[in-house]
mmCIF file of C-alpha atoms in Angstrom:
data_model
loop_
_atom_site.group_PDB
_atom_site.id
_atom_site.type_symbol
_atom_site.label_atom_id
_atom_site.label_comp_id
_atom_site.label_asym_id
_atom_site.label_seq_id
_atom_site.Cartn_x
_atom_site.Cartn_y
_atom_site.Cartn_z
ATOM 1 C CA ARG T 1 57.926 -203.184 -61.067
ATOM 2 C CA ASP T 2 56.593 -199.613 -61.473
ATOM 3 C CA GLN T 3 53.598 -200.422 -59.319
ATOM 4 C CA LEU T 4 55.912 -201.752 -56.649
ATOM 5 C CA VAL T 5 57.680 -198.421 -56.345
ATOM 6 C CA GLY T 6 54.390 -196.484 -56.220
ATOM 7 C CA LYS T 7 54.014 -195.545 -59.880
ATOM 8 C CA GLY T 8 50.763 -196.529 -61.667
ATOM 9 C CA LYS T 9 50.511 -197.590 -65.288
ATOM 10 C CA ASP T 10 48.363 -194.566 -66.131
ATOM 11 C CA ASP T 11 50.614 -191.982 -64.517
ATOM 12 C CA ASP T 12 51.950 -190.856 -67.907
ATOM 13 C CA LEU T 13 48.455 -190.516 -69.391
ATOM 14 C CA ASP T 14 47.285 -187.346 -67.659
ATOM 15 C CA ASN T 15 47.142 -185.790 -71.126
ATOM 16 C CA ALA T 16 45.183 -188.667 -72.702
ATOM 17 C CA TYR T 17 42.611 -186.304 -74.156
ATOM 18 C CA GLU T 18 45.367 -184.175 -75.673
ATOM 19 C CA LEU T 19 47.112 -187.249 -77.176
ATOM 20 C CA LEU T 20 43.936 -188.106 -79.064
ATOM 21 C CA GLY T 21 42.973 -184.485 -79.761
ATOM 22 C CA LEU T 22 39.683 -184.779 -77.876
ATOM 23 C CA GLU T 23 37.583 -182.620 -75.598
ATOM 24 C CA ASP T 24 36.795 -183.776 -72.049
ATOM 25 C CA ASP T 25 33.213 -184.624 -72.998
ATOM 26 C CA ALA T 26 34.120 -186.817 -76.044
ATOM 27 C CA GLY T 27 32.009 -189.979 -76.503
ATOM 28 C CA GLU T 28 33.095 -193.559 -77.250
ATOM 29 C CA LYS T 29 32.653 -193.187 -81.014
ATOM 30 C CA GLU T 30 34.726 -189.992 -81.087
ATOM 31 C CA ILE T 31 37.455 -191.735 -79.072
ATOM 32 C CA LYS T 32 37.674 -194.709 -81.444
ATOM 33 C CA THR T 33 37.606 -192.517 -84.536
ATOM 34 C CA ALA T 34 40.369 -190.288 -83.203
ATOM 35 C CA TYR T 35 42.444 -193.311 -82.257
ATOM 36 C CA ARG T 36 42.196 -194.928 -85.723
ATOM 37 C CA LYS T 37 43.130 -191.672 -87.422
ATOM 38 C CA ILE T 38 46.158 -190.880 -85.273
ATOM 39 C CA SER T 39 47.393 -194.477 -84.875
ATOM 40 C CA LEU T 40 47.772 -194.831 -88.621
ATOM 41 C CA LYS T 41 50.184 -191.891 -88.604
ATOM 42 C CA CYS T 42 52.357 -193.023 -85.678
ATOM 43 C CA HIS T 43 52.299 -196.826 -86.225
ATOM 44 C CA PRO T 44 55.843 -198.272 -86.024
ATOM 45 C CA ASP T 45 55.462 -200.031 -89.396
ATOM 46 C CA ARG T 46 54.880 -196.643 -91.019
ATOM 47 C CA ASN T 47 57.729 -194.986 -89.137
ATOM 48 C CA PRO T 48 60.636 -197.446 -89.244
ATOM 49 C CA ASP T 49 63.208 -194.679 -88.821
ATOM 50 C CA ASP T 50 61.573 -193.307 -85.654
ATOM 51 C CA GLU T 51 63.013 -195.097 -82.619
ATOM 52 C CA GLU T 52 60.249 -193.671 -80.408
ATOM 53 C CA ALA T 53 57.420 -194.708 -82.709
ATOM 54 C CA ALA T 54 56.643 -197.899 -80.741
ATOM 55 C CA GLU T 55 56.504 -195.970 -77.453
ATOM 56 C CA LYS T 56 54.276 -193.283 -78.990
ATOM 57 C CA PHE T 57 51.952 -195.972 -80.414
ATOM 58 C CA ASP T 58 51.824 -197.718 -77.045
ATOM 59 C CA ARG T 59 50.913 -194.488 -75.178
ATOM 60 C CA LEU T 60 48.269 -193.714 -77.793
ATOM 61 C CA THR T 61 46.739 -197.192 -77.390
ATOM 62 C CA ARG T 62 46.762 -196.974 -73.588
ATOM 63 C CA ALA T 63 45.194 -193.514 -73.741
ATOM 64 C CA LYS T 64 42.364 -194.922 -75.932
ATOM 65 C CA ASP T 65 41.856 -197.827 -73.507
ATOM 66 C CA LEU T 66 41.817 -195.475 -70.515
ATOM 67 C CA LEU T 67 39.172 -193.207 -72.009
ATOM 68 C CA LEU T 68 37.021 -196.202 -72.983
ATOM 69 C CA ASP T 69 37.169 -197.507 -69.384
ATOM 70 C CA PRO T 70 34.548 -195.572 -67.355
ATOM 71 C CA ILE T 71 36.257 -196.153 -63.992
ATOM 72 C CA ARG T 72 39.733 -195.208 -65.123
ATOM 73 C CA ARG T 73 38.394 -192.254 -67.149
ATOM 74 C CA SER T 74 36.437 -191.054 -64.113
ATOM 75 C CA GLU T 75 39.630 -191.143 -62.044
ATOM 76 C CA LEU T 76 41.478 -189.248 -64.780
ATOM 77 C CA ASP T 77 38.713 -186.614 -64.970
ATOM 78 C CA ARG T 78 38.880 -186.205 -61.187
ATOM 79 C CA LYS T 79 42.633 -185.672 -61.295
ATOM 80 C CA ARG T 80 42.366 -183.228 -64.202
ATOM 81 C CA LYS T 81 39.633 -181.271 -62.443
ATOM 82 C CA ALA T 82 41.727 -181.152 -59.282
ATOM 83 C CA ALA T 83 44.667 -179.888 -61.328
ATOM 84 C CA ARG T 84 42.490 -177.210 -62.974
ATOM 85 C CA ASP T 85 41.072 -176.162 -59.622
ATOM 86 C CA LEU T 86 44.562 -175.901 -58.220
ATOM 87 C CA GLU T 87 45.685 -173.885 -61.215
ATOM 88 C CA GLU T 88 42.648 -171.613 -60.831
ATOM 89 C CA ARG T 89 43.398 -171.117 -57.145
ATOM 90 C CA HIS T 90 46.951 -170.256 -58.030
ATOM 91 C CA ALA T 91 45.668 -167.801 -60.630
ATOM 92 C CA GLN T 92 43.330 -166.267 -58.064
ATOM 93 C CA GLU T 93 46.175 -166.038 -55.580
ATOM 94 C CA ASP T 94 48.287 -164.418 -58.258
ATOM 95 C CA ALA T 95 45.441 -161.969 -58.904
ATOM 96 C CA LYS T 96 45.233 -161.183 -55.185
ATOM 97 C CA ARG T 97 48.961 -160.696 -54.998
ATOM 98 C CA ARG T 98 48.810 -158.539 -58.109
ATOM 99 C CA LYS T 99 45.951 -156.558 -56.554
ATOM 100 C CA LEU T 100 47.934 -156.142 -53.340
ATOM 101 C CA ARG T 101 50.965 -155.047 -55.330
ATOM 102 C CA GLU T 102 48.914 -152.595 -57.365
ATOM 103 C CA ASP T 103 47.283 -151.235 -54.187
ATOM 104 C CA LEU T 104 50.683 -150.842 -52.583
ATOM 105 C CA GLU T 105 52.081 -149.139 -55.660
ATOM 106 C CA GLY T 106 48.992 -146.898 -55.771
ATOM 107 C CA ARG T 107 49.425 -145.905 -52.129
ATOM 108 C CA GLU T 108 53.130 -145.286 -52.683
ATOM 109 C CA SER T 109 52.342 -143.186 -55.759
ATOM 110 C CA ALA T 110 49.698 -141.182 -53.860
ATOM 111 C CA ALA T 111 52.069 -140.695 -50.923
ATOM 112 C CA ASN T 112 54.795 -139.568 -53.299
ATOM 113 C CA ALA T 113 52.384 -137.155 -54.996
ATOM 114 C CA ARG T 114 51.393 -135.725 -51.607
ATOM 115 C CA SER T 115 55.036 -135.437 -50.647
ATOM 116 C CA GLN T 116 55.832 -133.636 -53.882
ATOM 117 C CA ALA T 117 52.812 -131.331 -53.438
ATOM 118 C CA TYR T 118 53.890 -130.561 -49.867
ATOM 119 C CA LYS T 119 57.439 -129.920 -51.032
ATOM 120 C CA ARG T 120 56.184 -127.577 -53.774
ATOM 121 C CA ALA T 121 53.938 -125.820 -51.264
ATOM 122 C CA GLN T 122 56.892 -125.404 -48.901
ATOM 123 C CA GLU T 123 59.052 -124.047 -51.726
ATOM 124 C CA ASP T 124 56.273 -121.666 -52.797
ATOM 125 C CA ALA T 125 55.798 -120.505 -49.204
ATOM 126 C CA GLU T 126 59.547 -119.979 -48.799
ATOM 127 C CA ALA T 127 59.737 -118.087 -52.090
ATOM 128 C CA ARG T 128 56.793 -115.891 -51.071
ATOM 129 C CA LYS T 129 58.350 -115.300 -47.653
ATOM 130 C CA LYS T 130 61.618 -114.299 -49.311
ATOM 131 C CA TYR T 131 59.753 -112.011 -51.711
ATOM 132 C CA LEU T 132 57.817 -110.382 -48.876
ATOM 133 C CA GLN T 133 61.027 -109.905 -46.893
ATOM 134 C CA GLN T 134 62.736 -108.291 -49.877
ATOM 135 C CA ASP T 135 59.661 -106.171 -50.584
ATOM 136 C CA MET T 136 59.478 -105.091 -46.955
ATOM 137 C CA ALA T 137 63.201 -104.271 -46.941
ATOM 138 C CA GLN T 138 62.759 -102.161 -50.077
ATOM 139 C CA ARG T 139 59.730 -100.406 -48.574
ATOM 140 C CA ILE T 140 61.619 -99.698 -45.357
ATOM 141 C CA LYS T 141 64.601 -98.425 -47.320
ATOM 142 C CA ALA T 142 62.354 -96.184 -49.423
ATOM 143 C CA LYS T 143 60.556 -94.944 -46.296
ATOM 144 C CA GLU T 144 63.885 -94.245 -44.597
ATOM 145 C CA ALA T 145 65.054 -92.315 -47.657
ATOM 146 C CA GLU T 146 61.767 -90.366 -47.713
ATOM 147 C CA LEU T 147 62.070 -89.646 -43.989
ATOM 148 C CA ALA T 148 65.688 -88.559 -44.390
ATOM 149 C CA GLN T 149 64.626 -86.211 -47.196
ATOM 150 C CA LYS T 150 61.857 -84.746 -45.050
ATOM 151 C CA GLN T 151 64.259 -84.358 -42.141
ATOM 152 C CA GLN T 152 66.653 -82.499 -44.410
ATOM 153 C CA GLU T 153 63.805 -80.307 -45.627
ATOM 154 C CA VAL T 154 62.677 -79.604 -42.064
ATOM 155 C CA ALA T 155 66.243 -78.922 -40.968
ATOM 156 C CA ALA T 156 66.668 -76.537 -43.893
ATOM 157 C CA SER T 157 63.373 -74.883 -43.002
ATOM 158 C CA VAL T 158 64.503 -74.567 -39.385
ATOM 159 C CA ALA T 159 67.815 -73.045 -40.438
ATOM 160 C CA GLU T 160 66.066 -70.665 -42.794
ATOM 161 C CA ALA T 161 63.563 -69.661 -40.102
ATOM 162 C CA ARG T 162 66.413 -69.083 -37.657
ATOM 163 C CA ASP T 163 68.344 -66.915 -40.082
ATOM 164 C CA THR T 164 65.190 -65.020 -41.012
ATOM 165 C CA ALA T 165 64.338 -64.429 -37.380
ATOM 166 C CA LEU T 166 67.864 -63.285 -36.501
ATOM 167 C CA ASP T 167 68.043 -61.001 -39.532
ATOM 168 C CA SER T 168 64.659 -59.460 -38.676
ATOM 169 C CA ARG T 169 65.648 -58.082 -35.272
ATOM 170 C CA LEU T 170 66.323 -54.454 -34.326
ATOM 171 C CA ARG T 171 68.267 -53.108 -31.387
ATOM 172 C CA VAL T 172 66.475 -50.056 -29.950
ATOM 173 C CA THR T 173 68.499 -47.832 -27.580
ATOM 174 C CA TRP T 174 67.152 -44.917 -25.584
ATOM 175 C CA ARG T 175 68.168 -41.349 -26.374
ATOM 176 C CA GLY T 176 67.429 -40.326 -22.810
ATOM 177 C CA VAL T 177 64.532 -41.400 -20.648
ATOM 178 C CA ALA T 178 63.335 -44.874 -21.537
ATOM 179 C CA PRO T 179 60.201 -44.676 -23.657
ATOM 180 C CA GLY T 180 57.218 -46.810 -22.796
ATOM 181 C CA VAL T 181 56.456 -50.076 -24.490
ATOM 182 C CA GLU T 182 53.371 -48.599 -26.103
ATOM 183 C CA THR T 183 55.474 -45.775 -27.613
ATOM 184 C CA ILE T 184 57.852 -48.274 -29.241
ATOM 185 C CA ARG T 185 54.885 -50.331 -30.477
ATOM 186 C CA GLN T 186 53.237 -47.325 -32.101
ATOM 187 C CA GLU T 187 56.431 -46.162 -33.827
ATOM 188 C CA LEU T 188 57.188 -49.627 -35.264
ATOM 189 C CA ALA T 189 53.640 -50.925 -35.847
ATOM 190 C CA GLU T 190 53.807 -50.454 -39.626
ATOM 191 C CA PHE T 191 56.830 -52.791 -39.812
ATOM 192 C CA GLU T 192 55.000 -55.948 -38.638
ATOM 193 C CA LEU T 193 56.088 -55.812 -35.034
ATOM 194 C CA ILE T 194 56.020 -59.266 -33.486
ATOM 195 C CA SER T 195 57.705 -58.984 -30.096
ATOM 196 C CA MET T 196 59.952 -56.879 -27.876
ATOM 197 C CA GLU T 197 62.535 -57.836 -25.309
ATOM 198 C CA VAL T 198 62.898 -54.756 -23.085
ATOM 199 C CA GLY T 199 65.959 -54.035 -20.935
ATOM 200 C CA GLU T 200 67.121 -51.102 -18.777
ATOM 201 C CA SER T 201 68.783 -49.141 -21.592
ATOM 202 C CA ALA T 202 67.702 -50.918 -24.746
ATOM 203 C CA ALA T 203 65.260 -53.355 -26.316
ATOM 204 C CA ILE T 204 65.427 -56.081 -28.932
ATOM 205 C CA VAL T 205 62.508 -55.845 -31.340
ATOM 206 C CA GLN T 206 61.458 -58.685 -33.621
ATOM 207 C CA LEU T 207 59.859 -57.668 -36.922
ATOM 208 C CA GLY T 208 58.158 -59.760 -39.610
ATOM 209 C CA SER T 209 61.092 -59.950 -42.060
ATOM 210 C CA ARG T 210 64.551 -58.625 -42.863
ATOM 211 C CA GLU T 211 63.027 -56.271 -45.388
ATOM 212 C CA MET T 212 60.818 -54.811 -42.675
ATOM 213 C CA ALA T 213 63.848 -54.460 -40.392
ATOM 214 C CA LEU T 214 65.811 -52.560 -43.075
ATOM 215 C CA ARG T 215 62.830 -50.297 -43.799
ATOM 216 C CA ALA T 216 62.436 -49.600 -40.104
ATOM 217 C CA VAL T 217 66.100 -48.611 -39.762
ATOM 218 C CA LEU T 218 65.919 -46.244 -42.741
ATOM 219 C CA GLU T 219 62.602 -44.757 -41.647
ATOM 220 C CA CYS T 220 63.746 -44.208 -38.060
ATOM 221 C CA LYS T 221 66.999 -42.590 -39.207
ATOM 222 C CA SER T 222 65.048 -40.161 -41.338
ATOM 223 C CA LYS T 223 63.028 -39.194 -38.240
ATOM 224 C CA LYS T 224 65.830 -39.470 -35.707
ATOM 225 C CA ASN T 225 65.360 -35.944 -34.344
ATOM 226 C CA SER T 226 61.764 -36.641 -33.408
ATOM 227 C CA MET T 227 62.131 -40.167 -32.034
ATOM 228 C CA PRO T 228 62.983 -40.988 -28.394
ATOM 229 C CA PHE T 229 65.194 -43.911 -29.403
ATOM 230 C CA LYS T 230 67.764 -45.008 -31.951
ATOM 231 C CA VAL T 231 67.319 -48.037 -34.188
ATOM 232 C CA ALA T 232 69.911 -50.389 -35.703
ATOM 233 C CA LEU T 233 69.994 -53.980 -36.929
ATOM 234 C CA ALA T 234 70.593 -56.234 -33.944
ATOM 235 C CA PRO T 235 73.753 -58.364 -33.865
ATOM 236 C CA LYS T 236 73.431 -62.151 -33.993
ATOM 237 C CA GLU T 237 74.304 -62.492 -30.330
ATOM 238 C CA VAL T 238 72.678 -60.150 -27.811
ATOM 239 C CA GLU T 239 72.422 -60.106 -24.027
ATOM 240 C CA GLU T 240 69.418 -61.673 -22.345
ATOM 241 C CA PRO T 241 66.553 -59.114 -22.038
ATOM 242 C CA VAL T 242 64.899 -58.289 -18.805
ATOM 243 C CA SER T 243 61.311 -58.730 -20.003
ATOM 244 C CA GLN T 244 59.563 -59.723 -23.203
ATOM 245 C CA VAL T 245 56.457 -58.326 -24.899
ATOM 246 C CA LYS T 246 54.857 -60.332 -27.746
ATOM 247 C CA GLU T 247 52.328 -59.377 -30.353
ATOM 248 C CA THR T 248 49.474 -61.934 -30.608
ATOM 249 C CA PRO T 249 48.615 -62.992 -34.217
ATOM 250 C CA LYS T 250 45.092 -62.200 -35.314
ATOM 251 C CA LYS T 251 42.608 -65.052 -35.506
ATOM 252 C CA GLY T 252 42.952 -67.022 -38.764
ATOM 253 C CA GLU T 253 46.470 -65.749 -39.480
ATOM 254 C CA GLN T 254 49.310 -68.267 -39.841
ATOM 255 C CA GLU T 255 52.485 -67.755 -37.846
ATOM 256 C CA SER T 256 55.513 -66.750 -39.878
ATOM 257 C CA PRO T 257 58.917 -68.372 -39.210
ATOM 258 C CA ALA T 258 59.882 -65.284 -37.276
ATOM 259 C CA GLU T 259 56.763 -65.589 -35.124
ATOM 260 C CA THR T 260 57.541 -69.217 -34.532
ATOM 261 C CA PHE T 261 61.036 -68.209 -33.578
ATOM 262 C CA ASN T 262 59.693 -65.904 -30.922
ATOM 263 C CA ARG T 263 57.283 -68.368 -29.298
ATOM 264 C CA ALA T 264 60.080 -69.490 -26.992
ATOM 265 C CA LYS T 265 61.543 -67.498 -24.127
ATOM 266 C CA SER T 266 64.994 -67.584 -25.718
ATOM 267 C CA PHE T 267 66.626 -68.762 -28.930
ATOM 268 C CA ASP T 268 67.941 -71.925 -27.231
ATOM 269 C CA ASP T 269 64.401 -72.783 -26.120
ATOM 270 C CA TRP T 270 63.119 -72.147 -29.628
ATOM 271 C CA GLU T 271 65.826 -74.331 -31.175
ATOM 272 C CA ALA T 272 65.083 -77.121 -28.693
ATOM 273 C CA GLN T 273 61.378 -76.880 -29.525
ATOM 274 C CA MET T 274 62.073 -77.034 -33.263
ATOM 275 C CA MET T 275 64.263 -80.143 -32.802
ATOM 276 C CA ALA T 276 61.496 -81.757 -30.742
ATOM 277 C CA ASP T 277 59.027 -80.997 -33.550
ATOM 278 C CA LEU T 278 61.445 -82.538 -36.028
ATOM 279 C CA GLN T 279 61.706 -85.713 -33.956
ATOM 280 C CA ASN T 280 57.915 -85.916 -33.686
ATOM 281 C CA LEU T 281 57.664 -85.582 -37.465
ATOM 282 C CA ALA T 282 60.171 -88.415 -37.894
ATOM 283 C CA LYS T 283 58.159 -90.645 -35.571
ATOM 284 C CA LYS T 284 54.955 -89.923 -37.494
ATOM 285 C CA GLN T 285 56.652 -90.686 -40.812
ATOM 286 C CA THR T 286 57.999 -93.980 -39.411
ATOM 287 C CA ALA T 287 54.559 -94.947 -38.086
ATOM 288 C CA ALA T 288 52.979 -94.159 -41.455
#
């Protein structure tokens, strides 16, 4: 009946070699010896309590007969080889799939490592950029503070020069006929005469310092009877002179604040020039 439904009598004997404990290249003698040894253990008469003993003994006997039949054994060997080949192909396919999976995982790992390295590089670049920005801000702030300090120093120097220049002036008034410019220069030469602003009835004389101006006043008062003009400290505000005579500094000498004060035609011009110098200094400090 089994053959009618497409099932052969040897279909359950694919493991015939394993049932007898034999290798695939076992000979006839080895087959018979193995059968006798195992059959004695599983014979139904020796295993009355085992309901499957008869079936086991029958399979063992059929396995021995199959292996002793060259045609049937050859068919079994062919089927077993085909099964091994199929299993080997499956193993190879599994190896390929495993290799593909490992390659994919390797590429993913490398891509992730590159992504992490890029991210770290971006973070490092951003941190460095932030540091440089902070450092630049601190440098600018320090430079601004330094420039402000220098501006204050220059402004103080300007104020001091202005006060010195104003305090170093004399007002010279005529006692009668106006003396010549050369006469005034000779009388005041020892007091570091810098410039004169000559008018119709008086002149404004700029000396080197306040001390020189005070000395000149005292000296001229002591000789007032012999001098063609009177001398007094000039007030802070005086009328605009008619003409101006300046003393030129000798070569190699550095201008004093009072001399700088008198480089301009008027005090307003001098102050404007000093402010322009201050602005130029600020620009140079910023550029540095």
